[in-house]
Coordinates of C-alpha atoms and ligand atoms in Angstrom, one line a residue:
M17 CA -36.2 1.0 -27.6
K18 CA -33.2 2.7 -29.0
L19 CA -30.3 0.6 -29.6
S20 CA -26.8 1.5 -30.9
N21 CA -23.1 0.3 -31.0
F22 CA -23.6 -3.1 -29.9
P23 CA -20.5 -5.0 -31.5
S24 CA -21.3 -8.5 -30.2
V25 CA -25.0 -8.9 -29.8
H26 CA -26.1 -12.5 -29.5
A27 CA -29.9 -11.7 -29.0
L28 CA -31.9 -8.8 -30.2
L29 CA -33.1 -6.3 -27.5
A30 CA -36.7 -5.3 -27.2
C31 CA -38.5 -3.4 -24.1
G32 CA -39.5 -5.9 -21.8
L33 CA -37.2 -8.6 -23.0
V34 CA -34.1 -10.2 -21.3
V35 CA -30.9 -9.4 -23.1
L36 CA -28.0 -11.9 -23.2
I37 CA -25.3 -10.7 -24.9
S38 CA -21.3 -10.0 -24.1
S39 CA -21.4 -6.0 -24.5
L40 CA -24.1 -3.5 -25.4
T41 CA -25.2 -0.2 -25.4
A42 CA -29.1 0.0 -24.8
A43 CA -31.7 2.6 -23.4
C44 CA -35.5 2.4 -23.5
D45 CA -37.4 5.6 -24.3
D46 CA -38.9 5.4 -20.9
G47 CA -36.0 5.4 -19.0
G48 CA -32.4 4.7 -18.6
G49 CA -32.4 1.0 -18.4
H50 CA -30.6 -1.3 -15.9
M51 CA -27.5 -3.5 -16.6
A52 CA -25.2 -6.1 -14.9
S53 CA -21.8 -6.8 -15.8
T54 CA -20.3 -9.7 -13.8
A55 CA -17.7 -12.5 -14.3
N56 CA -20.2 -15.2 -14.7
P57 CA -23.4 -15.9 -16.5
H58 CA -25.1 -17.2 -13.7
A59 CA -24.5 -14.0 -11.7
S60 CA -25.2 -11.9 -14.4
R61 CA -28.7 -13.6 -14.6
A62 CA -29.3 -13.6 -10.9
A63 CA -28.4 -9.9 -10.8
L64 CA -30.8 -9.1 -13.6
A65 CA -33.5 -10.9 -12.2
M66 CA -33.3 -8.7 -9.2
L67 CA -33.1 -5.7 -11.3
D68 CA -36.1 -6.7 -13.1
K69 CA -38.2 -7.4 -10.1
G70 CA -37.5 -3.5 -9.0
G71 CA -34.5 -4.3 -7.0
S72 CA -31.8 -1.9 -6.6
A73 CA -28.1 -2.2 -7.7
V74 CA -27.0 -3.5 -4.3
D75 CA -29.8 -6.1 -4.2
A76 CA -28.5 -7.3 -7.6
A77 CA -25.0 -7.1 -6.4
I78 CA -26.0 -9.5 -3.3
A79 CA -27.7 -11.8 -5.5
A80 CA -24.9 -12.0 -7.7
Q81 CA -22.4 -12.5 -5.0
L82 CA -24.2 -15.4 -3.5
V83 CA -23.9 -17.1 -7.0
L84 CA -20.5 -16.3 -7.5
T85 CA -19.6 -18.0 -4.3
L86 CA -21.0 -21.2 -5.9
V87 CA -19.9 -20.8 -9.5
E88 CA -16.7 -19.0 -9.3
P89 CA -15.2 -20.4 -5.9
Q90 CA -11.9 -19.9 -7.2
S91 CA -12.1 -16.1 -7.0
S92 CA -14.6 -14.7 -4.4
G93 CA -17.2 -15.8 -1.9
I94 CA -19.1 -15.2 1.3
G95 CA -15.8 -16.7 3.1
G96 CA -14.1 -13.6 1.9
G97 CA -13.9 -10.0 1.9
A98 CA -15.0 -7.0 -0.8
F99 CA -15.0 -3.5 -1.3
L100 CA -18.3 -1.9 -2.7
M101 CA -18.4 1.4 -4.1
H102 CA -21.9 2.9 -4.5
W103 CA -23.2 5.7 -6.2
E104 CA -26.7 7.2 -5.1
E105 CA -28.2 9.3 -8.0
E106 CA -30.9 11.1 -5.8
A107 CA -28.3 12.2 -3.2
R108 CA -25.7 12.5 -5.9
K109 CA -23.3 10.6 -3.5
V110 CA -20.6 8.2 -3.5
T111 CA -20.3 5.9 -0.8
A112 CA -17.4 3.5 -0.1
Y113 CA -18.3 0.1 1.9
D114 CA -15.5 -1.8 3.5
G115 CA -15.7 -5.5 4.0
R116 CA -12.2 -6.4 3.9
E117 CA -11.2 -9.6 6.2
K118 CA -9.6 -8.6 9.5
A119 CA -6.7 -10.3 11.3
P120 CA -8.0 -12.6 14.3
M121 CA -6.9 -10.8 17.5
A122 CA -4.4 -13.3 18.4
A123 CA -2.3 -12.6 15.0
T124 CA 1.1 -11.1 15.8
P125 CA 3.4 -9.5 13.3
S126 CA 5.4 -12.9 13.1
L127 CA 2.5 -14.8 11.8
F128 CA 4.2 -15.5 8.6
L129 CA 7.7 -15.9 9.9
K130 CA 9.6 -19.2 10.4
E131 CA 11.3 -20.0 13.7
S132 CA 14.5 -19.0 12.0
G133 CA 12.8 -15.7 11.6
D134 CA 12.7 -15.8 7.6
P135 CA 9.4 -15.4 5.9
M136 CA 7.4 -18.6 4.9
G137 CA 7.1 -19.8 1.6
F138 CA 4.0 -18.2 0.1
M139 CA 2.1 -21.7 -0.6
E140 CA 3.3 -22.8 2.8
A141 CA 1.3 -19.7 4.3
V142 CA -1.7 -20.0 1.9
V143 CA -3.0 -23.5 2.4
G144 CA -4.4 -24.2 5.7
G145 CA -6.0 -22.2 8.6
R146 CA -3.1 -19.8 9.0
A147 CA -4.0 -17.1 6.5
V148 CA -7.8 -17.0 7.1
G149 CA -9.0 -13.7 7.8
V150 CA -12.4 -12.7 9.4
P151 CA -14.7 -12.6 6.4
G152 CA -16.4 -9.3 5.6
V153 CA -18.5 -9.9 2.7
L154 CA -21.8 -10.5 4.2
A155 CA -21.4 -8.1 6.8
M156 CA -20.8 -5.5 4.4
L157 CA -23.5 -6.5 2.1
K158 CA -26.0 -6.4 4.9
L159 CA -24.7 -2.7 5.7
A160 CA -25.2 -1.7 2.1
H161 CA -28.6 -3.4 2.0
D162 CA -29.9 -1.5 5.1
D163 CA -28.7 1.6 3.1
H164 CA -29.8 1.0 -0.3
G165 CA -31.8 -2.4 -0.2
R166 CA -35.3 -2.4 -2.0
L167 CA -36.1 -5.9 -2.0
A168 CA -36.4 -8.4 1.2
W169 CA -32.9 -9.6 2.3
K170 CA -34.3 -13.4 2.0
D171 CA -35.5 -12.8 -1.7
L172 CA -32.1 -12.0 -2.8
F173 CA -31.0 -15.6 -2.1
A174 CA -33.5 -17.4 -4.1
P175 CA -31.3 -17.7 -7.4
A176 CA -28.2 -19.1 -5.4
I177 CA -30.0 -21.5 -3.5
T178 CA -31.9 -23.0 -6.6
L179 CA -28.5 -23.3 -8.3
A180 CA -26.7 -24.9 -5.4
D181 CA -29.6 -27.3 -5.1
N182 CA -30.1 -28.2 -8.8
G183 CA -26.5 -27.9 -9.7
F184 CA -24.7 -26.0 -12.3
E185 CA -22.3 -27.0 -15.0
V186 CA -18.6 -26.9 -14.5
S187 CA -17.3 -24.3 -16.8
A188 CA -14.1 -24.4 -18.6
R189 CA -12.4 -21.9 -16.5
L190 CA -13.3 -23.6 -13.3
H191 CA -12.3 -27.0 -14.6
G192 CA -8.9 -25.3 -15.5
M193 CA -8.6 -23.7 -11.9
I194 CA -9.3 -26.9 -10.2
T195 CA -6.7 -28.6 -12.4
G196 CA -4.0 -25.8 -11.9
M197 CA -4.2 -25.7 -8.0
K198 CA -2.1 -28.5 -6.9
K199 CA -2.8 -28.7 -3.4
L200 CA -6.7 -28.4 -3.7
A201 CA -7.3 -32.0 -3.2
D202 CA -5.1 -32.1 0.0
H203 CA -7.9 -31.4 2.4
A204 CA -11.1 -33.7 2.6
S205 CA -13.6 -30.4 2.5
T206 CA -12.4 -29.4 -0.9
R207 CA -11.7 -32.7 -2.2
E208 CA -15.0 -33.8 -1.7
V209 CA -16.8 -31.0 -3.9
Y210 CA -14.2 -30.4 -6.5
F211 CA -12.9 -33.9 -7.5
K212 CA -14.4 -37.1 -8.3
D213 CA -12.5 -40.3 -8.4
G214 CA -9.5 -38.5 -7.6
K215 CA -9.7 -36.5 -10.8
P216 CA -10.7 -32.6 -11.0
L217 CA -14.3 -32.4 -12.1
P218 CA -14.7 -32.4 -15.9
V219 CA -16.1 -29.5 -17.9
G220 CA -19.9 -29.9 -17.9
H221 CA -20.1 -32.0 -14.7
L222 CA -23.4 -31.0 -12.7
L223 CA -22.1 -29.5 -9.5
R224 CA -24.6 -29.5 -6.6
N225 CA -23.6 -27.8 -3.3
P226 CA -26.3 -28.8 -0.7
A227 CA -23.9 -27.6 2.2
Y228 CA -24.0 -24.2 0.7
A229 CA -27.6 -24.2 0.0
A230 CA -28.2 -25.2 3.7
S231 CA -25.8 -22.2 4.8
L232 CA -27.8 -19.8 2.4
R233 CA -31.2 -20.8 3.7
S234 CA -30.1 -20.3 7.2
I235 CA -28.4 -16.8 6.3
A236 CA -31.4 -15.8 4.0
V237 CA -33.9 -16.2 7.1
N238 CA -31.7 -14.9 10.0
G239 CA -29.5 -12.5 8.4
P240 CA -25.6 -12.2 8.5
D241 CA -25.8 -13.3 12.3
A242 CA -26.4 -16.9 11.1
F243 CA -23.0 -16.8 9.8
Y244 CA -21.1 -14.7 12.5
E245 CA -22.7 -16.7 15.1
G246 CA -23.7 -20.3 15.7
E247 CA -23.4 -23.2 13.6
I248 CA -21.4 -21.9 10.5
A249 CA -19.2 -19.8 12.6
D250 CA -18.3 -23.1 14.5
A251 CA -17.7 -24.6 11.3
I252 CA -15.4 -21.6 10.1
V253 CA -13.5 -22.0 13.3
E254 CA -13.0 -25.7 13.7
T255 CA -12.1 -26.1 10.1
A256 CA -9.3 -23.1 10.3
R257 CA -7.9 -24.3 13.5
N258 CA -8.1 -27.8 13.1
H259 CA -5.5 -27.9 10.2
S260 CA -1.7 -28.7 10.5
N261 CA -1.3 -25.2 9.3
A262 CA -3.5 -24.0 12.2
G263 CA -5.4 -20.8 12.0
L264 CA -6.0 -18.3 14.9
I265 CA -9.6 -17.4 14.2
T266 CA -12.1 -17.7 17.0
Q267 CA -15.8 -17.4 17.5
Q268 CA -15.0 -14.0 19.2
D269 CA -13.4 -12.6 16.3
L270 CA -16.3 -13.6 13.9
G271 CA -18.9 -12.3 16.4
A272 CA -17.1 -8.8 16.4
Y273 CA -16.5 -8.3 12.7
E274 CA -17.9 -4.9 11.8
A275 CA -18.3 -3.8 8.1
K276 CA -17.4 0.2 7.6
R277 CA -18.8 3.1 5.6
R278 CA -15.6 4.9 4.3
S279 CA -15.4 8.2 2.4
P280 CA -14.1 7.6 -1.1
V281 CA -10.7 9.0 -2.4
C282 CA -11.7 11.4 -5.2
R283 CA -9.6 13.5 -7.6
P284 CA -10.4 15.5 -10.9
Y285 CA -9.0 14.2 -14.0
R286 CA -9.5 16.0 -17.1
R287 CA -13.1 16.6 -17.5
Y288 CA -14.3 14.0 -15.1
R289 CA -14.1 13.2 -11.3
V290 CA -12.6 9.9 -10.3
C291 CA -13.6 8.3 -7.0
G292 CA -11.7 5.2 -5.7
M293 CA -11.6 3.0 -2.4
P294 CA -9.6 4.4 0.3
P295 CA -7.3 2.4 2.7
P296 CA -7.2 -0.6 3.5
T297 CA -6.8 -1.0 -0.3
S298 CA -3.9 0.7 -2.0
G299 CA -6.1 0.6 -5.1
G300 CA -7.9 4.0 -5.2
L301 CA -4.9 5.9 -4.0
T302 CA -2.6 4.4 -6.4
S303 CA -4.8 4.7 -9.5
L304 CA -5.4 8.3 -8.7
M305 CA -1.9 9.0 -8.3
I306 CA -1.0 7.3 -11.6
L307 CA -3.6 9.6 -13.3
G308 CA -2.3 12.9 -11.4
L309 CA 1.1 12.0 -12.8
I310 CA 0.2 11.7 -16.2
E311 CA -2.1 14.6 -16.3
P312 CA 0.5 17.0 -17.5
Y313 CA 0.9 14.9 -20.7
S314 CA -1.5 15.2 -23.5
I315 CA -2.3 11.5 -23.7
S316 CA -5.4 12.0 -25.6
A317 CA -3.0 13.0 -28.9
L318 CA -1.3 9.6 -28.4
R319 CA -2.5 6.3 -30.1
P320 CA -4.2 4.0 -27.5
G321 CA -1.5 1.4 -26.8
S322 CA 1.1 3.3 -28.6
P323 CA 4.8 3.0 -27.2
M324 CA 4.7 6.9 -26.0
A325 CA 1.3 6.0 -24.3
V326 CA 2.6 2.8 -22.6
H327 CA 5.8 4.4 -21.6
L328 CA 4.4 7.5 -19.9
I329 CA 1.6 5.4 -18.1
S330 CA 4.3 3.0 -17.1
E331 CA 6.6 5.6 -15.7
A332 CA 3.8 7.1 -13.6
S333 CA 3.1 3.5 -12.3
R334 CA 6.7 3.2 -11.3
L335 CA 6.3 6.3 -9.1
A336 CA 2.9 5.7 -7.7
Y337 CA 3.8 2.0 -6.8
A338 CA 7.1 3.2 -4.9
D339 CA 4.8 5.3 -2.7
R340 CA 2.4 2.5 -2.4
S341 CA 4.9 0.0 -1.1
L342 CA 6.0 2.4 1.7
Y343 CA 3.2 4.2 2.9
M344 CA -0.2 2.1 2.1
A345 CA -1.8 0.0 4.6
D346 CA -5.0 -0.2 6.8
A347 CA -5.3 3.5 7.9
D348 CA -7.3 2.5 11.1
F349 CA -3.7 1.4 12.1
A350 CA -0.9 3.0 9.9
D351 CA -0.5 6.8 9.4
V352 CA -1.3 6.9 5.7
P353 CA -0.7 10.3 4.2
V354 CA -3.7 10.2 2.1
G355 CA -3.9 14.0 1.3
G356 CA -0.1 14.3 0.6
L357 CA -0.3 11.4 -1.6
L358 CA -3.0 13.1 -3.7
D359 CA -1.6 16.7 -3.3
D360 CA -1.5 18.4 -6.7
G361 CA 1.9 20.1 -6.0
Y362 CA 3.4 16.6 -4.9
L363 CA 2.0 14.9 -7.9
H364 CA 3.2 17.4 -10.4
G365 CA 6.6 17.6 -8.8
R366 CA 6.9 13.7 -8.9
S367 CA 5.5 13.9 -12.5
R368 CA 8.6 16.0 -13.5
L369 CA 10.7 12.9 -12.8
I370 CA 9.2 11.3 -15.8
D371 CA 11.3 11.6 -19.0
P372 CA 9.5 11.2 -22.3
G373 CA 12.9 10.1 -23.8
R374 CA 14.1 7.6 -21.4
S375 CA 12.7 5.2 -18.6
M376 CA 13.9 5.9 -15.1
G377 CA 14.4 2.4 -14.1
K378 CA 13.4 1.6 -10.8
A379 CA 11.5 4.7 -9.0
S380 CA 12.3 5.4 -5.3
A381 CA 9.6 6.8 -3.0
G382 CA 8.9 10.2 -2.4
T383 CA 8.3 12.2 0.6
P384 CA 4.6 13.6 0.5
P385 CA 3.9 16.8 2.2
R386 CA 3.2 16.6 6.2
R387 CA 5.7 13.5 6.1
S388 CA 8.9 14.7 7.4
A389 CA 11.1 11.5 6.8
Q390 CA 10.8 8.2 5.4
T391 CA 10.9 6.1 8.6
L392 CA 9.0 2.8 7.2
G393 CA 10.4 -0.5 5.4
A394 CA 9.0 -1.2 2.1
N395 CA 6.3 -4.1 1.6
V396 CA 6.9 -6.8 -0.9
D397 CA 3.9 -8.0 -2.8
V398 CA 3.3 -11.5 -3.6
S399 CA -0.4 -12.7 -4.7
L400 CA -1.6 -15.2 -7.2
P401 CA -4.6 -14.0 -9.4
S402 CA -8.1 -14.8 -8.4
T403 CA -11.0 -12.4 -7.4
S404 CA -14.0 -11.0 -9.1
H405 CA -15.4 -7.5 -10.3
L406 CA -19.1 -6.6 -11.0
A407 CA -20.7 -3.5 -11.9
I408 CA -24.4 -2.9 -11.9
V409 CA -26.8 0.2 -12.4
D410 CA -30.3 0.1 -11.7
R411 CA -33.3 2.0 -13.1
W412 CA -33.0 4.5 -10.6
G413 CA -29.5 5.3 -11.8
D414 CA -27.9 4.1 -8.7
A415 CA -24.8 2.1 -9.3
V416 CA -22.4 -0.3 -7.8
S417 CA -18.7 -1.1 -8.5
M418 CA -17.7 -4.2 -6.1
T419 CA -14.5 -6.1 -6.3
T420 CA -14.5 -9.1 -4.1
S421 CA -11.9 -11.8 -3.2
V422 CA -10.9 -15.1 -1.2
E423 CA -7.4 -13.7 -2.4
G424 CA -5.8 -16.6 -4.0
P425 CA -7.3 -19.1 -6.3
F426 CA -9.6 -21.1 -3.9
G427 CA -8.5 -19.1 -1.0
A428 CA -6.9 -21.2 1.8
H429 CA -8.0 -24.3 0.0
I430 CA -10.3 -25.4 2.8
M431 CA -14.2 -25.0 3.1
A432 CA -16.8 -24.6 5.7
G433 CA -20.4 -24.4 5.4
G434 CA -19.9 -25.1 1.7
F435 CA -18.0 -22.3 0.9
I436 CA -14.3 -21.7 0.5
L437 CA -12.2 -19.8 3.5
N438 CA -10.0 -16.9 2.3
N439 CA -6.3 -16.7 2.6
Q440 CA -6.5 -13.0 2.6
L441 CA -3.9 -12.5 5.6
T442 CA -1.3 -13.3 3.1
D443 CA -1.9 -10.0 1.6
F444 CA 0.1 -8.5 4.8
S445 CA 3.8 -8.3 4.6
F446 CA 5.5 -11.3 5.6
R447 CA 8.4 -9.5 7.1
P448 CA 7.0 -7.1 9.8
E449 CA 10.3 -5.0 9.3
V450 CA 12.7 -4.4 6.7
G451 CA 16.1 -2.7 7.4
G452 CA 15.2 -2.3 10.9
R453 CA 12.0 -0.3 10.0
P454 CA 8.5 -1.3 10.5
V455 CA 6.4 -2.0 7.4
A456 CA 3.2 -0.3 7.5
N457 CA 1.5 -3.4 6.2
R458 CA 2.7 -5.6 8.9
V459 CA 0.3 -8.2 10.6
E460 CA -1.2 -6.6 13.6
P461 CA -4.4 -8.0 15.5
G462 CA -7.8 -6.7 14.3
K463 CA -6.0 -5.1 11.1
R464 CA -7.1 -5.5 7.6
P465 CA -4.6 -6.5 5.1
R466 CA -3.6 -4.1 2.4
S467 CA -5.4 -4.8 -0.8
S468 CA -4.9 -3.9 -4.3
M469 CA -8.5 -3.9 -5.3
S470 CA -9.9 -0.8 -6.9
P471 CA -13.6 -0.7 -7.4
T472 CA -14.0 2.8 -9.1
I473 CA -16.7 5.3 -10.0
V474 CA -16.4 7.9 -12.5
L475 CA -18.5 11.0 -12.4
H476 CA -18.8 14.0 -14.8
E477 CA -17.3 17.6 -13.7
N478 CA -21.0 18.6 -13.0
G479 CA -21.2 15.7 -10.5
D480 CA -23.5 13.4 -12.8
F481 CA -22.5 9.7 -12.7
F482 CA -20.4 8.4 -15.8
A483 CA -19.2 4.9 -15.1
A484 CA -18.4 1.9 -12.6
I485 CA -15.3 -0.2 -13.3
G486 CA -12.9 -2.4 -11.4
S487 CA -11.0 -5.7 -12.1
P488 CA -9.2 -8.7 -10.3
G489 CA -6.0 -9.5 -11.0
G490 CA -3.8 -9.1 -7.4
S491 CA -1.5 -6.1 -7.5
R492 CA -1.8 -5.7 -11.3
I493 CA -5.4 -4.8 -10.7
I494 CA -4.3 -1.0 -10.2
T495 CA -2.7 -1.0 -13.8
Y496 CA -5.7 -2.7 -15.4
V497 CA -8.1 -0.4 -13.9
T498 CA -6.0 2.9 -14.5
Q499 CA -5.4 1.8 -18.1
T500 CA -9.1 1.4 -18.9
L501 CA -9.8 4.7 -17.1
V502 CA -7.6 6.2 -19.6
A503 CA -9.0 4.6 -22.6
L504 CA -12.4 5.8 -21.2
L505 CA -11.3 9.2 -20.2
D506 CA -8.7 10.4 -22.8
W507 CA -9.4 8.3 -25.6
D508 CA -13.3 8.5 -25.1
M509 CA -13.5 4.6 -26.1
D510 CA -16.6 2.6 -25.5
M511 CA -16.5 0.2 -22.5
Q512 CA -15.9 -3.0 -24.4
S513 CA -13.2 -1.3 -26.7
A514 CA -11.4 -0.1 -23.5
I515 CA -11.6 -3.3 -21.8
D516 CA -10.5 -5.2 -25.1
L517 CA -7.4 -3.2 -25.5
P518 CA -4.0 -5.1 -25.0
R519 CA -3.0 -4.9 -21.3
H520 CA 0.5 -3.4 -20.1
V521 CA 1.7 -3.3 -16.5
N522 CA 4.4 -1.8 -14.7
R523 CA 4.7 -2.1 -11.0
N524 CA 8.1 -0.3 -10.6
G525 CA 10.0 -3.2 -12.3
G526 CA 10.0 -4.6 -15.7
T527 CA 7.3 -3.6 -18.2
E528 CA 4.7 -6.5 -19.1
L529 CA 3.0 -6.6 -22.2
E530 CA 0.0 -8.8 -23.0
A531 CA 1.0 -11.4 -25.7
V532 CA -1.2 -10.3 -28.3
D533 CA -0.4 -9.1 -31.9
P534 CA 1.0 -7.0 -33.3
L535 CA 3.4 -6.7 -30.4
Q536 CA 7.2 -6.5 -31.9
D537 CA 7.3 -3.0 -32.9
R538 CA 5.8 -1.7 -29.6
A539 CA 8.2 -4.1 -27.5
D540 CA 11.3 -2.9 -29.6
A541 CA 10.1 0.7 -29.2
L542 CA 9.7 0.3 -25.5
R543 CA 13.3 -1.5 -25.2
K544 CA 14.8 1.4 -26.9
L545 CA 13.3 3.8 -24.1
G546 CA 15.1 1.6 -21.6
H547 CA 12.1 -0.7 -20.5
E548 CA 13.0 -4.3 -19.6
V549 CA 10.1 -5.8 -21.5
K550 CA 8.4 -9.0 -20.5
V551 CA 5.7 -10.6 -22.9
R552 CA 3.1 -12.8 -21.0
T553 CA -0.5 -13.8 -20.9
I554 CA -2.3 -11.1 -18.7
T555 CA -5.9 -12.2 -17.5
S556 CA -7.5 -9.1 -16.5
G557 CA -11.3 -9.4 -15.7
L558 CA -12.6 -6.0 -16.1
H559 CA -16.4 -5.4 -15.8
G560 CA -17.8 -1.9 -16.3
I561 CA -21.0 0.0 -17.2
R562 CA -20.8 3.6 -18.7
R563 CA -23.6 6.1 -18.9
T564 CA -23.9 7.8 -22.4
E565 CA -26.3 10.1 -24.1
A566 CA -27.4 6.7 -26.0
G567 CA -28.0 4.8 -22.8
L568 CA -26.0 2.3 -20.7
D569 CA -23.0 1.0 -22.5
G570 CA -21.4 -2.4 -20.6
G571 CA -18.5 -4.4 -21.1
A572 CA -17.3 -7.8 -19.8
D573 CA -13.5 -8.9 -20.1
R574 CA -13.5 -11.6 -22.9
R575 CA -10.3 -13.1 -21.0
R576 CA -12.6 -14.6 -18.3
E577 CA -16.0 -15.8 -18.9
G578 CA -18.4 -13.0 -17.8
I579 CA -21.3 -11.4 -19.7
V580 CA -23.3 -8.2 -19.6
L581 CA -27.2 -8.3 -19.2
G582 CA -29.4 -5.6 -19.3
S583 CA -33.3 -5.4 -19.9
Q584 CA -36.0 -2.9 -19.6
Ligands
LIG607 N1 -6.0 -10.3 -2.4 C1 -5.9 -9.4 -3.4 C2 -5.9 -7.9 -3.0 O1 -7.0 -7.9 -2.3 C3 -6.7 -9.7 -4.6 C4 -6.1 -10.9 -5.3 C5 -6.4 -11.1 -6.8 O2 -7.1 -10.2 -7.4 O3 -6.0 -12.0 -7.2 O4 -5.7 -7.0 -3.5

């Protein structure tokens, strides 16, 4: 086995041995190797176990998701939704799988309005059944498994069932999240699982989840039908509707859910082709727009993280986020000008609004081609960070880049069947109209709420696979992913170094800088350029894998608790 460039190796690699490290570059003489980077060590282990058994990247992603539901319940789970980007080496093809939650058929645009007509408070809307969308994770994973699975569906459940039966130790991060969510103990379903004697489960507590194990056993044998119909479906409906903040979800909504295959949105950038997830997420489009807007600038000549690099990326972000807030929503419902927003002429014209010497302040939305006038109201974002991203490459060279979410930490704060129910409907605009104009992302029956999740696959110019990357982080996700793409594609950084770079965020407002040293000079320089600088903790959760001539190069975000595992 050849090894190179492994900055934080905790165990020595050898062909045939499992590798347990936080970042690595590895390849065996006899092939390209396989690798998984997820947000939790248990999930990375489950993924690796499937890959070692000859499973595909999709098999490994399913095993990891089933474990994440248990060990990282604050972030994602089978009661939530996900987007999965898939690279198929043999067909040289990227496919986008959409498992986003849908609004129940009884939902109306006024779902989050009070009787006065004003929007509800955010947490008022989050907690309870009101914001529970029809979960899409299992339907999507089954669709991807039908296309790309190599192991039997039921075999993918073994690691999660074992952990749910035998228990796992509560991590510092999980303990912190339980402690931080003040309303989590309000409902008996979550109180019984995550609290003991009225206190958040301590770090190291062995958490067993027999109800989840029972749900998994049933879904393992009977497939997702056992989730979308029958006992589990009944429990979801009962829990969501039987709450003082009652939900609208019905058995019919669950039975009618369908995951979708969609065409990815792709655009050339430098010597690469970047493919993102299309609507209903704004992630792919906005991130490709930012790249298109900075393309005329020689970013590679700038130092990573230098004030000028942060300035140019921030200004491009302002412009892209301005368009995002107006035009992006579920394209099955809204007329999203996908082609217009990615049009070279449009982007290069908008790029000329960037002044290297001065911030433009708040950007206004543009008018992309084939869009005669702005007839929409702007969407206002509110979300709290949760969500999870995983990247996996299998021995055949197929790859998965999947971002998965229950929306806010612990979703709707209620559980059925041993798993958290999402609050994804709060990703809709609470106000259906602004200034008399309809908001594209308003609630409508059967519609998917606009997301920011940005699972991304990058190809070389010749169409070969290069990288899989993504992150959690609410509407900041787009900036985390784009910034990391710039580090990989303009600055040729290795995956871990790209993930480690101090974060900066601009969502068409202040410029947020991650509170890491050295900061002062950068903050001062940006203030001189007219930025309103805010220094804060920024907890991205990037997980990615890159293919290089030396082999697979993986990284896991040290801001969370994930690890990269690989073996041959
Ligand atoms: N619900 C958000 C979305 O789909 C993600 C939330 C998060 O990352 O914390 O964009």
